[in-house]
mmCIF file of C-alpha atoms in Angstrom:
data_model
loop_
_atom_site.group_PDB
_atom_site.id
_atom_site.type_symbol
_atom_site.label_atom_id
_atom_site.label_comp_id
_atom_site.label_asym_id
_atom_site.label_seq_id
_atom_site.Cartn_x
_atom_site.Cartn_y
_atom_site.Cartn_z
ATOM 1 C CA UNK O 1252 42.443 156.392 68.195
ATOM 2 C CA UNK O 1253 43.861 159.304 66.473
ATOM 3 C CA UNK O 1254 47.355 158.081 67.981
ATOM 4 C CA UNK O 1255 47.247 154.735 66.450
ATOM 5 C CA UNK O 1256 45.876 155.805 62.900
ATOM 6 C CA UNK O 1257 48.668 158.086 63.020
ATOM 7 C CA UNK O 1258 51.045 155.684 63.498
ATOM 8 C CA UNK O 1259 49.790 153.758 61.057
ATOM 9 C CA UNK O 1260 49.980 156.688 58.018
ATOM 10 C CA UNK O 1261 53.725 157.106 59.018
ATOM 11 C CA UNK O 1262 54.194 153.554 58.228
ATOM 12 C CA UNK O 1263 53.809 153.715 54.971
ATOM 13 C CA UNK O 1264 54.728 155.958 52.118
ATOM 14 C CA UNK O 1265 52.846 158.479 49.977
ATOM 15 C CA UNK O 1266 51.948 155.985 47.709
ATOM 16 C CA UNK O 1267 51.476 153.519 49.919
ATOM 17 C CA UNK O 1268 54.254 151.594 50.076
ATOM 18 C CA UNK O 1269 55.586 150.269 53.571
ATOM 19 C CA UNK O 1270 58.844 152.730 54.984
ATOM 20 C CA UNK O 1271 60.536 149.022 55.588
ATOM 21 C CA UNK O 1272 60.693 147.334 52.316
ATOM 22 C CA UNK O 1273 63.292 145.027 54.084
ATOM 23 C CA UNK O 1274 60.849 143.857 56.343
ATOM 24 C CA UNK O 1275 58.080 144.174 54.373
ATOM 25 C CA UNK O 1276 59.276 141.989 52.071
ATOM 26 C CA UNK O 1277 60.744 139.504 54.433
ATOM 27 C CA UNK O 1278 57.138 139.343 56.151
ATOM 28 C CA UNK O 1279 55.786 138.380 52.670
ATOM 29 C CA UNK O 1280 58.669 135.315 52.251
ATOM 30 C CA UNK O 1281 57.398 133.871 55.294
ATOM 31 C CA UNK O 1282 53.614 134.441 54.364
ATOM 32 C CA UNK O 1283 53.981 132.986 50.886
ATOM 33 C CA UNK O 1284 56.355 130.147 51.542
ATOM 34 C CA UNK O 1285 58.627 132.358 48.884
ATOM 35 C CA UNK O 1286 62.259 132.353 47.464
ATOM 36 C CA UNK O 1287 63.830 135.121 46.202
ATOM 37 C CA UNK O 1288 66.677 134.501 43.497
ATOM 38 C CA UNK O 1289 68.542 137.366 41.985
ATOM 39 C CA UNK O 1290 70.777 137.769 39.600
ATOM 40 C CA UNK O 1291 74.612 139.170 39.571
ATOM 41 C CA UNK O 1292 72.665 142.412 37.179
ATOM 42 C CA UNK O 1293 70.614 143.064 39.998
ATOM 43 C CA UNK O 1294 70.431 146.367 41.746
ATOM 44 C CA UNK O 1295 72.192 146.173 45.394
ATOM 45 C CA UNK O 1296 69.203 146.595 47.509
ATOM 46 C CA UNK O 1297 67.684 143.500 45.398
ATOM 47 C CA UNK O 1298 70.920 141.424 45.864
ATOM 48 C CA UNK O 1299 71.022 142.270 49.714
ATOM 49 C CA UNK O 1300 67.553 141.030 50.314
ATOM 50 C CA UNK O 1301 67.805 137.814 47.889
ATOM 51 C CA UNK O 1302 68.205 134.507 49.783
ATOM 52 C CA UNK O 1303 70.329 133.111 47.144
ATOM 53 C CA UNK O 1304 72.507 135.054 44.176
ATOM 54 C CA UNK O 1305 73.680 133.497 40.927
ATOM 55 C CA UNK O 1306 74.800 133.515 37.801
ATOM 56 C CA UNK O 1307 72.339 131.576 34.885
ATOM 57 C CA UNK O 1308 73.507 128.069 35.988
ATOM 58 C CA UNK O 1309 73.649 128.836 39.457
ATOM 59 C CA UNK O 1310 70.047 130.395 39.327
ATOM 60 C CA UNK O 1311 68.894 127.398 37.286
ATOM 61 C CA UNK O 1312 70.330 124.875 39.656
ATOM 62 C CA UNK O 1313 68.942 126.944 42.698
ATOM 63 C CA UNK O 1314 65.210 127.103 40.945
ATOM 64 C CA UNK O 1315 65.172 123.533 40.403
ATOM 65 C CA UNK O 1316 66.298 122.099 44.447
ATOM 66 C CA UNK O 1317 64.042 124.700 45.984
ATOM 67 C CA UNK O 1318 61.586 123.330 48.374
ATOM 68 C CA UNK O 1319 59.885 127.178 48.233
ATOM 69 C CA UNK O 1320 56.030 127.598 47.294
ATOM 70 C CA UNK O 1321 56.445 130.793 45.191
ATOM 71 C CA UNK O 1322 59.621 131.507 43.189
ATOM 72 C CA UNK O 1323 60.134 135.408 42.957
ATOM 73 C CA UNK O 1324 62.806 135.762 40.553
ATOM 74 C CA UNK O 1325 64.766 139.064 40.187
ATOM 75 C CA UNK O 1326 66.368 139.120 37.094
ATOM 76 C CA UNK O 1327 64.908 138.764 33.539
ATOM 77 C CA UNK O 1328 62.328 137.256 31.581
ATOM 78 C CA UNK O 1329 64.360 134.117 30.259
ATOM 79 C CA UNK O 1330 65.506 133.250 33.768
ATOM 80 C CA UNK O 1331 62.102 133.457 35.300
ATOM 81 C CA UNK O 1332 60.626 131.142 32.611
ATOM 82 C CA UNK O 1333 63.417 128.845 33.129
ATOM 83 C CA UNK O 1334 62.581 128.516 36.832
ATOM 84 C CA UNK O 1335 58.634 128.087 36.065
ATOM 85 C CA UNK O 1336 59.784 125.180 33.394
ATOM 86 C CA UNK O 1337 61.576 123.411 36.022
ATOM 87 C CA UNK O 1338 58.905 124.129 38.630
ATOM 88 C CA UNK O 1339 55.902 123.309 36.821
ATOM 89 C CA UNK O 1340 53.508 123.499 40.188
ATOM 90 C CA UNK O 1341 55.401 126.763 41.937
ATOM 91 C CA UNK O 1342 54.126 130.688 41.380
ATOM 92 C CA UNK O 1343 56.626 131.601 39.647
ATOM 93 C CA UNK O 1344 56.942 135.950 39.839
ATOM 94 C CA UNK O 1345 58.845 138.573 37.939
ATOM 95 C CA UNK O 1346 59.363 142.221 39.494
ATOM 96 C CA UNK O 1347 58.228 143.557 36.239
ATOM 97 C CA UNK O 1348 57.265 141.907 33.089
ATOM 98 C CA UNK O 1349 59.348 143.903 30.796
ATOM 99 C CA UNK O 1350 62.404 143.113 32.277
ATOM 100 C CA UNK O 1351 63.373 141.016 28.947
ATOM 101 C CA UNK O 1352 67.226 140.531 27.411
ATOM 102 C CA UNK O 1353 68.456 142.008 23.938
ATOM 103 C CA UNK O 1354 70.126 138.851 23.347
ATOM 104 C CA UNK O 1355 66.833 136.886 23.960
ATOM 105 C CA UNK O 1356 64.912 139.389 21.607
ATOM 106 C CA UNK O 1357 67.636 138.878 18.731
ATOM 107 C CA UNK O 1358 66.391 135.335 18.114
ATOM 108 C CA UNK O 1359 62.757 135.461 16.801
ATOM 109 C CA UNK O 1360 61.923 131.729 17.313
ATOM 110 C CA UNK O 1361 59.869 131.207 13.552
ATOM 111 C CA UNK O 1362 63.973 133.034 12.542
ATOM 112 C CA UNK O 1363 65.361 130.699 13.908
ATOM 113 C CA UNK O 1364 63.235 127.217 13.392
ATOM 114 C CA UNK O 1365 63.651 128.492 9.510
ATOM 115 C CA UNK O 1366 67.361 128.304 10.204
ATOM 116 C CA UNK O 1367 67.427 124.863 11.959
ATOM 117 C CA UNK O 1368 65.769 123.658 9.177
ATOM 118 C CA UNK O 1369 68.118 124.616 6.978
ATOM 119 C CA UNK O 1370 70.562 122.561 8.342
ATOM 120 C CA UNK O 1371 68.492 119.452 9.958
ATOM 121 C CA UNK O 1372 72.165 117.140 10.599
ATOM 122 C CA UNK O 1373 73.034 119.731 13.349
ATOM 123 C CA UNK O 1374 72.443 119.621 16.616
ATOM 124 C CA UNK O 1375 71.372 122.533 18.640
ATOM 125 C CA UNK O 1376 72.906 124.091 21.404
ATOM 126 C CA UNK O 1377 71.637 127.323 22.836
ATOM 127 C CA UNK O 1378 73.179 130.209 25.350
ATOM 128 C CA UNK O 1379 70.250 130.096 28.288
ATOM 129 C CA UNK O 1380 69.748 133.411 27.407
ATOM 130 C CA UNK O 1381 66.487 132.863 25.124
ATOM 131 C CA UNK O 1382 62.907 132.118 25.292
ATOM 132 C CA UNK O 1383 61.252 129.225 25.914
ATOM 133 C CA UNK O 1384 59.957 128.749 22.562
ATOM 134 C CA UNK O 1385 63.780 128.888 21.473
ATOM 135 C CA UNK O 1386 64.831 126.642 24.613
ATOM 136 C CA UNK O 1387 61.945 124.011 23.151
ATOM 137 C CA UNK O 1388 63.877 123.875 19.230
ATOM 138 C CA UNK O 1389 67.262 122.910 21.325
ATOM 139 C CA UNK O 1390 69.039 119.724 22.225
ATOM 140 C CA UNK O 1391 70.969 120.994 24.766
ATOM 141 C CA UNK O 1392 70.664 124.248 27.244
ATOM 142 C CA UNK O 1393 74.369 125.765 28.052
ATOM 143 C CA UNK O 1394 75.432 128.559 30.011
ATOM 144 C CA UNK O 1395 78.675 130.643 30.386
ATOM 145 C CA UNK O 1396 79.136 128.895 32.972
ATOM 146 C CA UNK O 1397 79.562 125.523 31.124
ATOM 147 C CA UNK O 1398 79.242 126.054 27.282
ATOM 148 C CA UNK O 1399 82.310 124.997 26.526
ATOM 149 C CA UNK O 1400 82.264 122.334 28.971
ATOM 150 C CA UNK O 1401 79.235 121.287 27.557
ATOM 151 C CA UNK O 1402 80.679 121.419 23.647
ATOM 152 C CA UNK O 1403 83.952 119.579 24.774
ATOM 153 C CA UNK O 1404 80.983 116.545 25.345
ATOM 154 C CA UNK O 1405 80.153 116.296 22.166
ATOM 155 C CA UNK O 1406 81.558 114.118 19.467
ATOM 156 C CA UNK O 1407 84.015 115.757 17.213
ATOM 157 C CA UNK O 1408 81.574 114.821 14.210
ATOM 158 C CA UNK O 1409 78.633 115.667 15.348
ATOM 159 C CA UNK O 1410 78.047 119.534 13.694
ATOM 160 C CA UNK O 1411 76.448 122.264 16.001
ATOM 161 C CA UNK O 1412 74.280 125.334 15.696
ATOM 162 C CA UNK O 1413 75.271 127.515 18.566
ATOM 163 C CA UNK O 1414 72.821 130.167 19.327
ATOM 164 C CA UNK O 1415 71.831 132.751 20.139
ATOM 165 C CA UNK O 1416 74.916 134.315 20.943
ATOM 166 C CA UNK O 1417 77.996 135.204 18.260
ATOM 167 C CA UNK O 1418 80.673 136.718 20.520
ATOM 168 C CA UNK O 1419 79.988 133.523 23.308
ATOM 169 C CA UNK O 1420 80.103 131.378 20.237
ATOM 170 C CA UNK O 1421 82.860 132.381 19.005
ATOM 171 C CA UNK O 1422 84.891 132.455 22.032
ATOM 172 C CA UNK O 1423 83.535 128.523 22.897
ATOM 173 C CA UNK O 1424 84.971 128.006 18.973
ATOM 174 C CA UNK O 1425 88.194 129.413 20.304
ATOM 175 C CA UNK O 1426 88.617 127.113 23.252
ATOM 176 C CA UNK O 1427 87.282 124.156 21.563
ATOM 177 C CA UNK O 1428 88.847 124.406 18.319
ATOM 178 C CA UNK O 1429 84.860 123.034 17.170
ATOM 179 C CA UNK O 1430 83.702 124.890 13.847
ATOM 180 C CA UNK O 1431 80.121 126.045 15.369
ATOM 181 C CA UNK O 1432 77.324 127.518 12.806
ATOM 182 C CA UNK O 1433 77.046 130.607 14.980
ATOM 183 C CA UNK O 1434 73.355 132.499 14.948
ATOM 184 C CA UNK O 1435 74.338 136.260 14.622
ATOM 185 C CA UNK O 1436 72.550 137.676 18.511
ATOM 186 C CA UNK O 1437 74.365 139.409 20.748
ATOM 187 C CA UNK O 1438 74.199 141.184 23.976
ATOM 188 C CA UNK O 1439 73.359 145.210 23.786
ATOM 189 C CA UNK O 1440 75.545 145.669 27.277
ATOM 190 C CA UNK O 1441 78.744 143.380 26.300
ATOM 191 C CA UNK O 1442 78.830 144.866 22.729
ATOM 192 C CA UNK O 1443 78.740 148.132 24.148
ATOM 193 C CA UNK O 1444 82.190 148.000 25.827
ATOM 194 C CA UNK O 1445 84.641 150.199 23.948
ATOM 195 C CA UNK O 1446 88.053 149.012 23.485
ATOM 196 C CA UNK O 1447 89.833 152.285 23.015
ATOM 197 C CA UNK O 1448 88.795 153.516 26.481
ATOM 198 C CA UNK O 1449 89.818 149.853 28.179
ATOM 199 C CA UNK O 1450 93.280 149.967 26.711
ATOM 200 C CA UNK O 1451 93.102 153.824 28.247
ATOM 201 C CA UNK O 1452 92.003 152.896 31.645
ATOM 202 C CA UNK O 1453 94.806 149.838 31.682
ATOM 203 C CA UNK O 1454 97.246 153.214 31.044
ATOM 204 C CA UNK O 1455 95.851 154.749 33.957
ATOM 205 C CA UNK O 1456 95.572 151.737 36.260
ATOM 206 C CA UNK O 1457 99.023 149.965 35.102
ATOM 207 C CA UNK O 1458 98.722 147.367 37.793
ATOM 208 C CA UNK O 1459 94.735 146.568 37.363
ATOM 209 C CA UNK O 1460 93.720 143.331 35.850
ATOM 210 C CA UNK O 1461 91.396 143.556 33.160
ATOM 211 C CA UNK O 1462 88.510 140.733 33.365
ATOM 212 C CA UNK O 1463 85.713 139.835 30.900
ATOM 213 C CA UNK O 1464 82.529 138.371 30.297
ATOM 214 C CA UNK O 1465 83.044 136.015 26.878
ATOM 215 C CA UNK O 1466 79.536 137.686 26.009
ATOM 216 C CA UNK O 1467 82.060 140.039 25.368
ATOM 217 C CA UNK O 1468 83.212 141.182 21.368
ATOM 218 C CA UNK O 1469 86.899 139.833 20.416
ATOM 219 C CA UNK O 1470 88.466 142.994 20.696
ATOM 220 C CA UNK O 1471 87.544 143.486 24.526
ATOM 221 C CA UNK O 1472 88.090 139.905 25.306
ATOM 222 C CA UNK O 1473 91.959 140.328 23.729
ATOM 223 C CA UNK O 1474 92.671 142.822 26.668
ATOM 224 C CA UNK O 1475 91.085 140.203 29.561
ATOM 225 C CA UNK O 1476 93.546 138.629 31.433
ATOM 226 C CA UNK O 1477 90.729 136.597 32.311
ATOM 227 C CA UNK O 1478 87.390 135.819 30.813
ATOM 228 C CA UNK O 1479 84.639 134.153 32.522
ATOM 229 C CA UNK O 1480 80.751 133.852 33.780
ATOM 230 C CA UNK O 1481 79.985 136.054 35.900
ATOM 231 C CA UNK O 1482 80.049 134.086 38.826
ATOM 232 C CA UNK O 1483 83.691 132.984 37.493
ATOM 233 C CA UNK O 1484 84.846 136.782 37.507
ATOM 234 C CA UNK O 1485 83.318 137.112 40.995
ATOM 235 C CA UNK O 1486 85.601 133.799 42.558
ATOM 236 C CA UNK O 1487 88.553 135.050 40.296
ATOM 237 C CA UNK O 1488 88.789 138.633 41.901
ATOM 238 C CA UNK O 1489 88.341 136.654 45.315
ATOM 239 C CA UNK O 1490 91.247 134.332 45.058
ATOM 240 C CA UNK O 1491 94.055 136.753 42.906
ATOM 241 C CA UNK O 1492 96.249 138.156 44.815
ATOM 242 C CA UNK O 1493 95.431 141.553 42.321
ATOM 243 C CA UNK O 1494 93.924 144.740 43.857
ATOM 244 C CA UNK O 1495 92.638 146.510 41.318
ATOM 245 C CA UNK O 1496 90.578 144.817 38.481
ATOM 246 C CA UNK O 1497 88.935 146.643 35.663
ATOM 247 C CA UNK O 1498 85.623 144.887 34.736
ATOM 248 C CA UNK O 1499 84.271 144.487 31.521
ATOM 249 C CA UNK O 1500 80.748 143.184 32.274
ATOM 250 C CA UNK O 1501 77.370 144.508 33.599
ATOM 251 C CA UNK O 1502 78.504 146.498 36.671
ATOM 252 C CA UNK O 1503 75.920 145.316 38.833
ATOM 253 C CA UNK O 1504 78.460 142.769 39.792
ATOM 254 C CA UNK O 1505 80.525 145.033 41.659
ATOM 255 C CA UNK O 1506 78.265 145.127 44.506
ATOM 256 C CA UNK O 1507 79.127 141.581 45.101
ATOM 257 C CA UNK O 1508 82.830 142.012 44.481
ATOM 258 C CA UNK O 1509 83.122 144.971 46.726
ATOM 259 C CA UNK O 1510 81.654 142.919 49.367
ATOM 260 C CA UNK O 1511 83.629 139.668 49.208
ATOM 261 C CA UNK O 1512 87.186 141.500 48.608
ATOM 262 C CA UNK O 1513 86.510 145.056 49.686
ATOM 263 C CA UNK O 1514 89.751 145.999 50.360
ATOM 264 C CA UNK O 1515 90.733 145.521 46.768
ATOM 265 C CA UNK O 1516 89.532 148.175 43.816
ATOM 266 C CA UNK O 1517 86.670 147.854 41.036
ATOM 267 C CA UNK O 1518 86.630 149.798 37.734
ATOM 268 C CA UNK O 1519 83.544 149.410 35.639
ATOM 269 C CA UNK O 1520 84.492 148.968 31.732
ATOM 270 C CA UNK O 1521 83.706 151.961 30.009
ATOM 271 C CA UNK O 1522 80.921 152.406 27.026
ATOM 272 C CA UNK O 1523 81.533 153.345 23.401
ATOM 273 C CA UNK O 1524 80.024 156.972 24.536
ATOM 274 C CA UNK O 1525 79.649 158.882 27.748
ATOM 275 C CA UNK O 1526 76.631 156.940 28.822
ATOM 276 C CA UNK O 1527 75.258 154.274 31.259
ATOM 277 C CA UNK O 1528 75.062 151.941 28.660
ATOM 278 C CA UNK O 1529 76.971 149.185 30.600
ATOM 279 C CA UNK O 1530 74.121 148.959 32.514
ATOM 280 C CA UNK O 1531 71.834 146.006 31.735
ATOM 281 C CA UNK O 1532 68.131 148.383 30.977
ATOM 282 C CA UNK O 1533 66.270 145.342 31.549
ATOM 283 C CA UNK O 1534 67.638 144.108 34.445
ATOM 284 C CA UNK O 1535 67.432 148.072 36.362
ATOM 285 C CA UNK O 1536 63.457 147.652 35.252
ATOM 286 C CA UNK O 1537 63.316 145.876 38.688
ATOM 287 C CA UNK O 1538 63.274 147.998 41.794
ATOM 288 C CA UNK O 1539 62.736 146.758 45.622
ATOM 289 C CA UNK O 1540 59.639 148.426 45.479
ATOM 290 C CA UNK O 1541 58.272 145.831 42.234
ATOM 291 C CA UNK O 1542 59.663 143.232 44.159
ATOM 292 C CA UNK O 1543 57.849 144.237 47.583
ATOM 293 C CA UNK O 1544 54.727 144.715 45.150
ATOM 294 C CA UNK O 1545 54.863 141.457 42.728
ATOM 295 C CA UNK O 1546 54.978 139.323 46.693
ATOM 296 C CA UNK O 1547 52.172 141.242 47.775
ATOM 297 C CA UNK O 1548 49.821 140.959 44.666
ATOM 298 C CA UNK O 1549 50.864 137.956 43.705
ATOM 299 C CA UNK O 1550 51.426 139.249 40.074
ATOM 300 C CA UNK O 1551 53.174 139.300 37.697
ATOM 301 C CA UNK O 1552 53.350 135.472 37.254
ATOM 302 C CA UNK O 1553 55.525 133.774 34.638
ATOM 303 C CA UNK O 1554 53.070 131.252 32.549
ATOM 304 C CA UNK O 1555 53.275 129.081 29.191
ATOM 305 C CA UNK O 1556 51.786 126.109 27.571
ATOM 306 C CA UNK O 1557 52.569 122.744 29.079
ATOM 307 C CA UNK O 1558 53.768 121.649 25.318
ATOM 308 C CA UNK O 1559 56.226 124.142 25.413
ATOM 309 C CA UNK O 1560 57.445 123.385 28.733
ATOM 310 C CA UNK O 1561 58.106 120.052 28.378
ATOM 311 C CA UNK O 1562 59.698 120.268 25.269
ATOM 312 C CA UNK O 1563 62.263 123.357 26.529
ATOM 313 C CA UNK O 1564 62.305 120.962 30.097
ATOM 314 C CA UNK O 1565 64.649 118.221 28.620
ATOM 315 C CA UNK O 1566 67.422 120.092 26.809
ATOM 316 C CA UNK O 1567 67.470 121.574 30.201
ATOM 317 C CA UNK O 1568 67.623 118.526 32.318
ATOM 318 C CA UNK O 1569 70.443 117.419 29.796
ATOM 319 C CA UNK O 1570 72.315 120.911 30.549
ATOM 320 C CA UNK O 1571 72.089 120.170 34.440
ATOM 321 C CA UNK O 1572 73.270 116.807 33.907
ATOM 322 C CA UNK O 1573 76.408 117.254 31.607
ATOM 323 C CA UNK O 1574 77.342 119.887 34.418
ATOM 324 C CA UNK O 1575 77.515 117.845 37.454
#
């Protein structure tokens, strides 16, 4: 008796936690019927134990074919709520409910329905980065993925709010040659990339390839031999024949490049100051442990009104379908 109580106190940790998350975790999948989708920004151990790891579009297309009872979705609060407005029915979980997005957070929807009706002959195209209550004021969803695919679709005469992004809208302005009424958000991670030091490090590393995230400001993106979504950067590094890349994104990407080309050599785009900065603070709010914890409680689960839903649903659907 004392034997097997024993064994069962060294199973766990101090605060209770199982000593195998892994398995923990994978124990809970097959309980719950459960999914686990994680994005690029996620922390290694998180990425390892995901079944399936995306970008925005990929994660959005993944959410909405998945045959899964309970959606636990590692990244942040945007991408969680876009999985629950596609999956209506599912439990949809988030690690840890304050895992939200600066870029989200710099488009206060009563802002911005002020602003689009201030100009009521535009249509509305927004980054997927926002909230639901900004997804449900749009005409069309994009991603980095596909936002200028998606503006090339549009008729020439037709004018366009692009939000909530500046630095993404300006760059799809750029490729497009469209004149977009940009809303002024941005990303506190891809503004934080300093271009002194990146010019510096392309000095040090003379044969590395810089590559960028168009989230990215102007000045950073001018150094990019390549700019892309993150899942873009991550095939790029794959198939050129360059072994050393410096990368001007959120580094939690690395972990994925290391593993599909680890013979070749990643360097993490330096910050403005001698910080961590690059590092998405939202998307490091989720741990294994949340994750193991969220499965296991069955909280915290992504909700919203069904008028909401619906309405942010269909410039959704549209984004999936202009992508195919």
């Amino acid at each position: 008796m004392f034997t097997t109580a024993l064994a069962q106190r060294e199973k766990t940790q101090p605060g209770g936690l199982p000593l195998d998350l892994f398995a923990a975790i994978e124990s809970l999948k097959k309980e719950l019927n459960a999914v686990i989708l994680a994005h690029y920004y996620q922390e290694p151990d998180i990425q390892d134990i995901a079944d399936f790891i995306g970008d925005s579009l990929q994660l959005a297309k993944a959410a909405e074919k998945t045959n899964a009872d309970v959606i636990v979705f590692a990244g942040v609060h945007f991408m969680a709520e876009t999985a629950k407005i596609l999956n209506p029915d599912k439990l949809v979980l988030l690690p840890d409910l304050d895992a939200g997005c600066s870029l989200a957070d710099s488009c206060p929807p009563e802002a911005f329905a002020a602003f689009k009706a201030a100009h009521p002959d535009h249509l509305v195209v927004s980054y997927i980065n926002c909230s639901a209550e900004i997804k449900a004021m749009s005409d069309i969803i994009c991603t980095s993925s596909n936002a200028v695919k998606i503006v090339q679709q549009i008729p020439q005469s037709q004018p366009i709010i692009f939000a909530p992004d500046r630095n993404l809208g300006r760059y799809v302005m750029e490729q497009t040659g469209r004149d977009l009424l940009l809303w002024q958000g941005s990303c506190i991670v891809h503004e934080t990339f300093s271009e002194k030091k990146i010019v510096q490090l392309k000095i040090a590393y003379p044969e590395a390839e810089a590559i960028a995230h168009p989230e990215c400001e102007s000045s950073v993106l001018r150094h990019a031999s390549f700019i892309g979504s993150t899942a873009a950067l991550l095939k790029y590094c794959q198939e050129s024949p360059t072994q050393e890349f410096i990368v001007a994104t959120e580094p939690g990407i690395i972990h994925q490049m290391q593993k599909l080309a680890p013979n070749k050599r990643f360097i993490p785009a330096p910050p403005l100051n001698n910080c961590n900065c690059n590092e998405c603070p939202f998307m490091r709010l989720n741990t294994l442990e949340k994750l193991y914890l969220a499965m296991k409680n069955r909280t915290p689960e992504i909700t919203m009104s069904e008028e909401i839903r619906i309405a942010a649903l269909r410039p959704i659907q549209k984004m999936l379908k202009m992508s195919l």
